[in-house]
Amino acid sequence: MTAPVTGPVTGPVIGVATPRSPTARRRRKSVTLTVIMLVMFGYAVLPLFWLLANASKSGADLFSTFGLWFGGDFHLFANIGDTLSYQNGIFLRWFGNTVLYAVVGAGGAALLATLGGYALAKYDFPGRKLLFAMVLGAISIPGTALAVPTYLLFSQAGIVDTPWAVLIPALCSPFGLYLMRVYAADAVPDSILESARIDGAGEFRIFRTIALRLLAPGFVTVLLFALVATWNNYFLPLIVLNTPDWFPLTVGLNQWNAQANSGTSGAGDASYQLILTGSLLSIVPLIVAFLVLQRYWQSGLATGSVKQ
Amino acid sequence: MTAGVAAALSLALAACGGGSGGGATAPAAAPSASAAVQDALSKPAELTFWTWVTGIEKTVARFQAKYPNIKVNVVNAGQSADQYTKLQTAIKAGSGAPDVAQVEYFALPQFALAKQVVNLADYGAAALKDRFAPAAWGQVAINGGVYGIPQDTGPMAMFYRKDIFDKLKLKPPTTWAEFVDVAKKIKADNPDNFITTIDPGDAGGVDSMIWQAGGAPFQTSGESSVSVTLASDPGVKQWVGTWSALLGEKLVDPQPGWTDEWWKGMGSGKYAAWLTGAWAPNGIINSIPKTKGKWAVAPMPQFDAAKPMNSENGGSSVAVIPQSKNIPAAVAFAEWLNSDPEAVKSLNSEAGLFPATKALLDDPAFRDAPQDFFGGQKINQVLGDASAAVNPGWQYLPFQVYANSVFKDTVGQAIDGGGDLAGALKAWQDRITAFGTEQGFTLTSG
């Protein structure tokens, strides 16, 4: 939300040519927009609040108390304890797996996309246009459709049911490459590269010391997208992993949910409490990543490069 | 293993199975009639078993204690459709499939006809028939073969809120006509309440009720002839008659099961009954513990009280995958797991499964145990009798997994919107027929 309005509200501002300071424009209030904002805010926050409220209930309270408020007893910490210790603490293992897949996969994807995007934007080589067209084509194929062929391929390579089967596809982000190519075309002026070359810098040094810094906001954007995508990836790990020890949180939690919903499984099943608490815990790192990375993202976007 | 070796082996085994059937088995060995299978128990082997049943590790540990040469890795590779997707992908890929896998009855014909599971009759498993409830055995005996060993069953029963029925001075309905009357009385008492719910996305639930009405709309003969008679089957018509009325007068709530709202309704008394499989008690006890003492169980309402008929909802078998490097050991394990008296007791008490085997269904210790949660009612007597009353004529489609996945778009829509059930069943039949034909089956419909 915006900062509180301090000065008097002046007349309507039309166009951008008025010599007023940018804060003056922010003072305009619109009831409609505020209402829409509030609705969107509620839409985004209500499920989170529901999750928090229900993860703090005891199993007996879950289905016998009002859904959008806390139950009689505050059970959150007991639930966290149960979640972390259920099935010999497999939740922590899943958590670690997800961190591994997300950090290595998303970090690698962002790095590869930056390298590739920069090369496609700034170097002229045969087949450049074709390569780029193929990347654009690749974006249009949903990952879910590729999961089964990927499995067959990985099965031949003998890496099914290992972390590699999740990591290798996570490293490829056609969308990230596309984004970085478009971004690098504008964010890294050719004149800077030329002057660096005249000063005698090698291509890799130019990339490392100049281009990478200019590309930082794009890099962080791709990293965030890739992080969210890998963190939430469900279908590919579901197909390629069979051993619960390698599951990410999405597949593991879904398995608990299926158990809780299951008629054919037995006593000592995962309860809904564990699933809710596990879900709550599993979104915390994403929120932290957003809060931390967003800073770089915004400051980067505000940074200029050269005077045009 | 090459095809030639496999063929030779299965011939030899079939010969053994024919010769040594009956009760002439050594006491310490598994109950199989096949010598090669018994032999496998004493040789070192390693098996991977895909199952989602929690607590089954304890049963497997008992197997390991008895047969220490065989190491069994229990892997929870996902539940039901998730696991089938993986299993079929791994089978197609030629590697990565387990030796033994949990397969529900509704999915077994699909695996059997595609030859993705081993025909256990080649290993003498036909001799186990008498150990199981006929309805359970009927689910694994497909096309003259035996494609799985029955593990658990879900004979249908009516779980109901005794407190609500007592308050309104109602008796559990014994016929569907009484069921509709009771539903009206519950509605009259409080317009927000319903006698029960029906899940618009759950094909299995509706299949079970059609089966319970004596219907048999899916029939497969030979390897590729399938008939689908959802539009004309008399059992389907009976179900449509009763449930059109229930839905039309809003006496039942079209509500997806297992959701927050549904469990809340079950806990608060908004829903007075749950028509479902015998596996239900665990869910009730674990999810809505505050309703302790308020539930009871009764047999399903009947269309013809003189000829009581019942059906199954859910239930699983354990199948052997042809990719296994040690099929005889895999068969021996599957047989022990689901028919050895020690194993089946453990499956029931330690994994919470409702038995498929007569050893337990006829056991007084099982039948006569009063259940605290159900106000001391001996629920296993009701559920055991429900199992005995199951109509064994039911068959699932050889592509039931697909059929179930499009149920929601056809019949589910009518359930949800109070629409024309008969028309929706016809639409479902059309989708099933079109898909089956595409898959190379010869379809007849009506």
GROMACS .gro file of N, CA and C in nm, chain B residues 134-222:
model
  267
  442PRO      N    1  -1.601  -6.489  -0.162
  442PRO     CA    2  -1.620  -6.507  -0.308
  442PRO      C    3  -1.617  -6.376  -0.386
  443ALA      N    4  -1.671  -6.268  -0.328
  443ALA     CA    5  -1.673  -6.140  -0.401
  443ALA      C    6  -1.531  -6.088  -0.421
  444ALA      N    7  -1.445  -6.108  -0.320
  444ALA     CA    8  -1.307  -6.061  -0.332
  444ALA      C    9  -1.234  -6.142  -0.438
  445TRP      N   10  -1.255  -6.273  -0.435
  445TRP     CA   11  -1.188  -6.358  -0.534
  445TRP      C   12  -1.236  -6.324  -0.675
  446GLY      N   13  -1.367  -6.296  -0.684
  446GLY     CA   14  -1.424  -6.259  -0.814
  446GLY      C   15  -1.356  -6.137  -0.875
  447GLN      N   16  -1.302  -6.049  -0.791
  447GLN     CA   17  -1.237  -5.928  -0.840
  447GLN      C   18  -1.099  -5.955  -0.899
  448VAL      N   19  -1.034  -6.064  -0.856
  448VAL     CA   20  -0.899  -6.091  -0.907
  448VAL      C   21  -0.898  -6.201  -1.012
  449ALA      N   22  -1.007  -6.279  -1.019
  449ALA     CA   23  -1.017  -6.384  -1.120
  449ALA      C   24  -1.072  -6.320  -1.247
  450ILE      N   25  -0.983  -6.290  -1.338
  450ILE     CA   26  -1.022  -6.216  -1.458
  450ILE      C   27  -0.989  -6.300  -1.579
  451ASN      N   28  -1.090  -6.322  -1.665
  451ASN     CA   29  -1.061  -6.386  -1.791
  451ASN      C   30  -0.994  -6.523  -1.776
  452GLY      N   31  -1.035  -6.597  -1.675
  452GLY     CA   32  -0.980  -6.730  -1.657
  452GLY      C   33  -0.846  -6.735  -1.585
  453GLY      N   34  -0.788  -6.621  -1.554
  453GLY     CA   35  -0.661  -6.618  -1.480
  453GLY      C   36  -0.680  -6.562  -1.341
  454VAL      N   37  -0.571  -6.554  -1.266
  454VAL     CA   38  -0.573  -6.493  -1.133
  454VAL      C   39  -0.464  -6.385  -1.134
  455TYR      N   40  -0.506  -6.258  -1.123
  455TYR     CA   41  -0.410  -6.151  -1.148
  455TYR      C   42  -0.366  -6.075  -1.023
  456GLY      N   43  -0.419  -6.116  -0.908
  456GLY     CA   44  -0.376  -6.052  -0.785
  456GLY      C   45  -0.423  -6.137  -0.669
  457ILE      N   46  -0.366  -6.114  -0.551
  457ILE     CA   47  -0.414  -6.182  -0.432
  457ILE      C   48  -0.495  -6.078  -0.354
  458PRO      N   49  -0.623  -6.110  -0.324
  458PRO     CA   50  -0.706  -6.010  -0.255
  458PRO      C   51  -0.645  -5.970  -0.120
  459GLN      N   52  -0.643  -5.841  -0.094
  459GLN     CA   53  -0.588  -5.797   0.034
  459GLN      C   54  -0.695  -5.745   0.129
  460ASP      N   55  -0.774  -5.649   0.082
  460ASP     CA   56  -0.880  -5.599   0.170
  460ASP      C   57  -1.004  -5.572   0.087
  461THR      N   58  -1.116  -5.562   0.155
  461THR     CA   59  -1.242  -5.539   0.084
  461THR      C   60  -1.316  -5.425   0.152
  462GLY      N   61  -1.422  -5.381   0.085
  462GLY     CA   62  -1.502  -5.273   0.142
  462GLY      C   63  -1.650  -5.300   0.120
  463PRO      N   64  -1.705  -5.410   0.180
  463PRO     CA   65  -1.849  -5.432   0.164
  463PRO      C   66  -1.926  -5.309   0.210
  464MET      N   67  -2.027  -5.270   0.132
  464MET     CA   68  -2.103  -5.149   0.163
  464MET      C   69  -2.187  -5.168   0.289
  465ALA      N   70  -2.199  -5.060   0.364
  465ALA     CA   71  -2.284  -5.060   0.483
  465ALA      C   72  -2.331  -4.917   0.506
  466MET      N   73  -2.428  -4.904   0.595
  466MET     CA   74  -2.479  -4.770   0.626
  466MET      C   75  -2.431  -4.729   0.765
  467PHE      N   76  -2.337  -4.636   0.768
  467PHE     CA   77  -2.293  -4.580   0.895
  467PHE      C   78  -2.386  -4.463   0.924
  468TYR      N   79  -2.447  -4.461   1.043
  468TYR     CA   80  -2.543  -4.353   1.068
  468TYR      C   81  -2.528  -4.297   1.208
  469ARG      N   82  -2.579  -4.174   1.224
  469ARG     CA   83  -2.571  -4.105   1.352
  469ARG      C   84  -2.687  -4.151   1.439
  470LYS      N   85  -2.653  -4.240   1.532
  470LYS     CA   86  -2.755  -4.298   1.620
  470LYS      C   87  -2.823  -4.188   1.702
  471ASP      N   88  -2.744  -4.087   1.743
  471ASP     CA   89  -2.804  -3.981   1.825
  471ASP      C   90  -2.915  -3.909   1.750
  472ILE      N   91  -2.892  -3.884   1.619
  472ILE     CA   92  -2.993  -3.813   1.541
  472ILE      C   93  -3.115  -3.901   1.517
  473PHE      N   94  -3.089  -4.026   1.480
  473PHE     CA   95  -3.199  -4.119   1.457
  473PHE      C   96  -3.283  -4.137   1.583
  474ASP      N   97  -3.216  -4.149   1.699
  474ASP     CA   98  -3.289  -4.167   1.825
  474ASP      C   99  -3.372  -4.045   1.858
  475LYS      N  100  -3.315  -3.927   1.836
  475LYS     CA  101  -3.385  -3.802   1.869
  475LYS      C  102  -3.514  -3.792   1.789
  476LEU      N  103  -3.508  -3.833   1.661
  476LEU     CA  104  -3.627  -3.823   1.575
  476LEU      C  105  -3.709  -3.952   1.579
  477LYS      N  106  -3.672  -4.044   1.669
  477LYS     CA  107  -3.742  -4.173   1.682
  477LYS      C  108  -3.748  -4.246   1.548
  478LEU      N  109  -3.635  -4.248   1.479
  478LEU     CA  110  -3.629  -4.317   1.350
  478LEU      C  111  -3.552  -4.447   1.365
  479LYS      N  112  -3.588  -4.546   1.286
  479LYS     CA  113  -3.512  -4.670   1.280
  479LYS      C  114  -3.428  -4.668   1.152
  480PRO      N  115  -3.311  -4.730   1.154
  480PRO     CA  116  -3.235  -4.733   1.029
  480PRO      C  117  -3.316  -4.800   0.918
  481PRO      N  118  -3.329  -4.736   0.802
  481PRO     CA  119  -3.413  -4.791   0.695
  481PRO      C  120  -3.358  -4.923   0.641
  482THR      N  121  -3.447  -5.019   0.618
  482THR     CA  122  -3.401  -5.147   0.563
  482THR      C  123  -3.424  -5.153   0.412
  483THR      N  124  -3.514  -5.068   0.362
  483THR     CA  125  -3.534  -5.066   0.216
  483THR      C  126  -3.509  -4.923   0.167
  484TRP      N  127  -3.490  -4.910   0.035
  484TRP     CA  128  -3.467  -4.778  -0.022
  484TRP      C  129  -3.591  -4.690  -0.010
  485ALA      N  130  -3.710  -4.753  -0.013
  485ALA     CA  131  -3.832  -4.675   0.004
  485ALA      C  132  -3.834  -4.613   0.143
  486GLU      N  133  -3.796  -4.692   0.245
  486GLU     CA  134  -3.787  -4.638   0.382
  486GLU      C  135  -3.680  -4.530   0.391
  487PHE      N  136  -3.573  -4.551   0.314
  487PHE     CA  137  -3.463  -4.455   0.315
  487PHE      C  138  -3.514  -4.317   0.272
  488VAL      N  139  -3.596  -4.315   0.166
  488VAL     CA  140  -3.650  -4.188   0.118
  488VAL      C  141  -3.741  -4.126   0.223
  489ASP      N  142  -3.823  -4.210   0.290
  489ASP     CA  143  -3.910  -4.159   0.397
  489ASP      C  144  -3.829  -4.095   0.510
  490VAL      N  145  -3.726  -4.169   0.554
  490VAL     CA  146  -3.641  -4.119   0.662
  490VAL      C  147  -3.576  -3.987   0.619
  491ALA      N  148  -3.534  -3.983   0.493
  491ALA     CA  149  -3.470  -3.861   0.442
  491ALA      C  150  -3.565  -3.743   0.452
  492LYS      N  151  -3.694  -3.768   0.421
  492LYS     CA  152  -3.793  -3.660   0.429
  492LYS      C  153  -3.813  -3.614   0.573
  493LYS      N  154  -3.812  -3.711   0.666
  493LYS     CA  155  -3.832  -3.674   0.807
  493LYS      C  156  -3.715  -3.592   0.859
  494ILE      N  157  -3.595  -3.629   0.815
  494ILE     CA  158  -3.478  -3.554   0.859
  494ILE      C  159  -3.483  -3.411   0.805
  495LYS      N  160  -3.527  -3.400   0.680
  495LYS     CA  161  -3.540  -3.269   0.617
  495LYS      C  162  -3.649  -3.187   0.688
  496ALA      N  163  -3.758  -3.254   0.722
  496ALA     CA  164  -3.869  -3.183   0.786
  496ALA      C  165  -3.828  -3.130   0.923
  497ASP      N  166  -3.743  -3.206   0.991
  497ASP     CA  167  -3.697  -3.163   1.124
  497ASP      C  168  -3.609  -3.039   1.115
  498ASN      N  169  -3.519  -3.038   1.015
  498ASN     CA  170  -3.432  -2.922   0.995
  498ASN      C  171  -3.395  -2.913   0.847
  499PRO      N  172  -3.445  -2.809   0.780
  499PRO     CA  173  -3.424  -2.801   0.634
  499PRO      C  174  -3.277  -2.792   0.594
  500ASP      N  175  -3.188  -2.762   0.689
  500ASP     CA  176  -3.045  -2.755   0.655
  500ASP      C  177  -2.978  -2.893   0.657
  501ASN      N  178  -3.048  -2.992   0.708
  501ASN     CA  179  -2.986  -3.124   0.724
  501ASN      C  180  -3.021  -3.218   0.609
  502PHE      N  181  -2.939  -3.319   0.592
  502PHE     CA  182  -2.959  -3.417   0.484
  502PHE      C  183  -2.939  -3.556   0.542
  503ILE      N  184  -3.004  -3.654   0.481
  503ILE     CA  185  -2.978  -3.790   0.529
  503ILE      C  186  -2.836  -3.832   0.495
  504THR      N  187  -2.788  -3.790   0.376
  504THR     CA  188  -2.651  -3.825   0.341
  504THR      C  189  -2.602  -3.734   0.229
  505THR      N  190  -2.484  -3.761   0.179
  505THR     CA  191  -2.427  -3.684   0.069
  505THR      C  192  -2.399  -3.778  -0.047
  506ILE      N  193  -2.380  -3.718  -0.165
  506ILE     CA  194  -2.331  -3.796  -0.278
  506ILE      C  195  -2.224  -3.713  -0.346
  507ASP      N  196  -2.109  -3.774  -0.370
  507ASP     CA  197  -1.994  -3.703  -0.423
  507ASP      C  198  -2.002  -3.701  -0.577
  508PRO      N  199  -2.019  -3.581  -0.638
  508PRO     CA  200  -2.033  -3.575  -0.784
  508PRO      C  201  -1.907  -3.617  -0.859
  509GLY      N  202  -1.794  -3.632  -0.788
  509GLY     CA  203  -1.671  -3.670  -0.856
  509GLY      C  204  -1.633  -3.815  -0.835
  510ASP      N  205  -1.711  -3.887  -0.757
  510ASP     CA  206  -1.670  -4.022  -0.717
  510ASP      C  207  -1.746  -4.130  -0.793
  511ALA      N  208  -1.689  -4.171  -0.905
  511ALA     CA  209  -1.752  -4.277  -0.984
  511ALA      C  210  -1.764  -4.405  -0.902
  512GLY      N  211  -1.662  -4.434  -0.821
  512GLY     CA  212  -1.662  -4.558  -0.743
  512GLY      C  213  -1.783  -4.569  -0.653
  513GLY      N  214  -1.823  -4.458  -0.593
  513GLY     CA  215  -1.938  -4.460  -0.503
  513GLY      C  216  -2.065  -4.496  -0.578
  514VAL      N  217  -2.084  -4.436  -0.696
  514VAL     CA  218  -2.205  -4.464  -0.775
  514VAL      C  219  -2.200  -4.607  -0.830
  515ASP      N  220  -2.083  -4.649  -0.877
  515ASP     CA  221  -2.067  -4.789  -0.922
  515ASP      C  222  -2.113  -4.885  -0.812
  516SER      N  223  -2.071  -4.857  -0.690
  516SER     CA  224  -2.103  -4.947  -0.578
  516SER      C  225  -2.254  -4.952  -0.554
  517MET      N  226  -2.320  -4.837  -0.568
  517MET     CA  227  -2.464  -4.837  -0.544
  517MET      C  228  -2.540  -4.907  -0.656
  518ILE      N  229  -2.490  -4.896  -0.779
  518ILE     CA  230  -2.553  -4.966  -0.892
  518ILE      C  231  -2.533  -5.117  -0.874
  519TRP      N  232  -2.414  -5.153  -0.833
  519TRP     CA  233  -2.382  -5.294  -0.805
  519TRP      C  234  -2.474  -5.346  -0.695
  520GLN      N  235  -2.496  -5.264  -0.592
  520GLN     CA  236  -2.580  -5.306  -0.481
  520GLN      C  237  -2.725  -5.321  -0.525
  521ALA      N  238  -2.764  -5.249  -0.630
  521ALA     CA  239  -2.899  -5.262  -0.683
  521ALA      C  240  -2.912  -5.383  -0.776
  522GLY      N  241  -2.807  -5.462  -0.786
  522GLY     CA  242  -2.811  -5.580  -0.872
  522GLY      C  243  -2.767  -5.552  -1.015
  523GLY      N  244  -2.716  -5.432  -1.039
  523GLY     CA  245  -2.674  -5.396  -1.174
  523GLY      C  246  -2.541  -5.457  -1.211
  524ALA      N  247  -2.518  -5.470  -1.340
  524ALA     CA  248  -2.389  -5.517  -1.392
  524ALA      C  249  -2.367  -5.452  -1.528
  525PRO      N  250  -2.349  -5.318  -1.529
  525PRO     CA  251  -2.346  -5.248  -1.658
  525PRO      C  252  -2.217  -5.265  -1.737
  526PHE      N  253  -2.113  -5.317  -1.673
  526PHE     CA  254  -1.986  -5.337  -1.745
  526PHE      C  255  -1.956  -5.486  -1.751
  527GLN      N  256  -1.938  -5.538  -1.869
  527GLN     CA  257  -1.904  -5.680  -1.883
  527GLN      C  258  -1.795  -5.695  -1.988
  528THR      N  259  -1.694  -5.775  -1.954
  528THR     CA  260  -1.587  -5.802  -2.049
  528THR      C  261  -1.586  -5.951  -2.076
  529SER      N  262  -1.580  -5.987  -2.204
  529SER     CA  263  -1.564  -6.129  -2.233
  529SER      C  264  -1.447  -6.146  -2.328
  530GLY      N  265  -1.369  -6.249  -2.304
  530GLY     CA  266  -1.249  -6.268  -2.384
  530GLY      C  267  -1.152  -6.154  -2.356
   0.00000   0.00000   0.00000
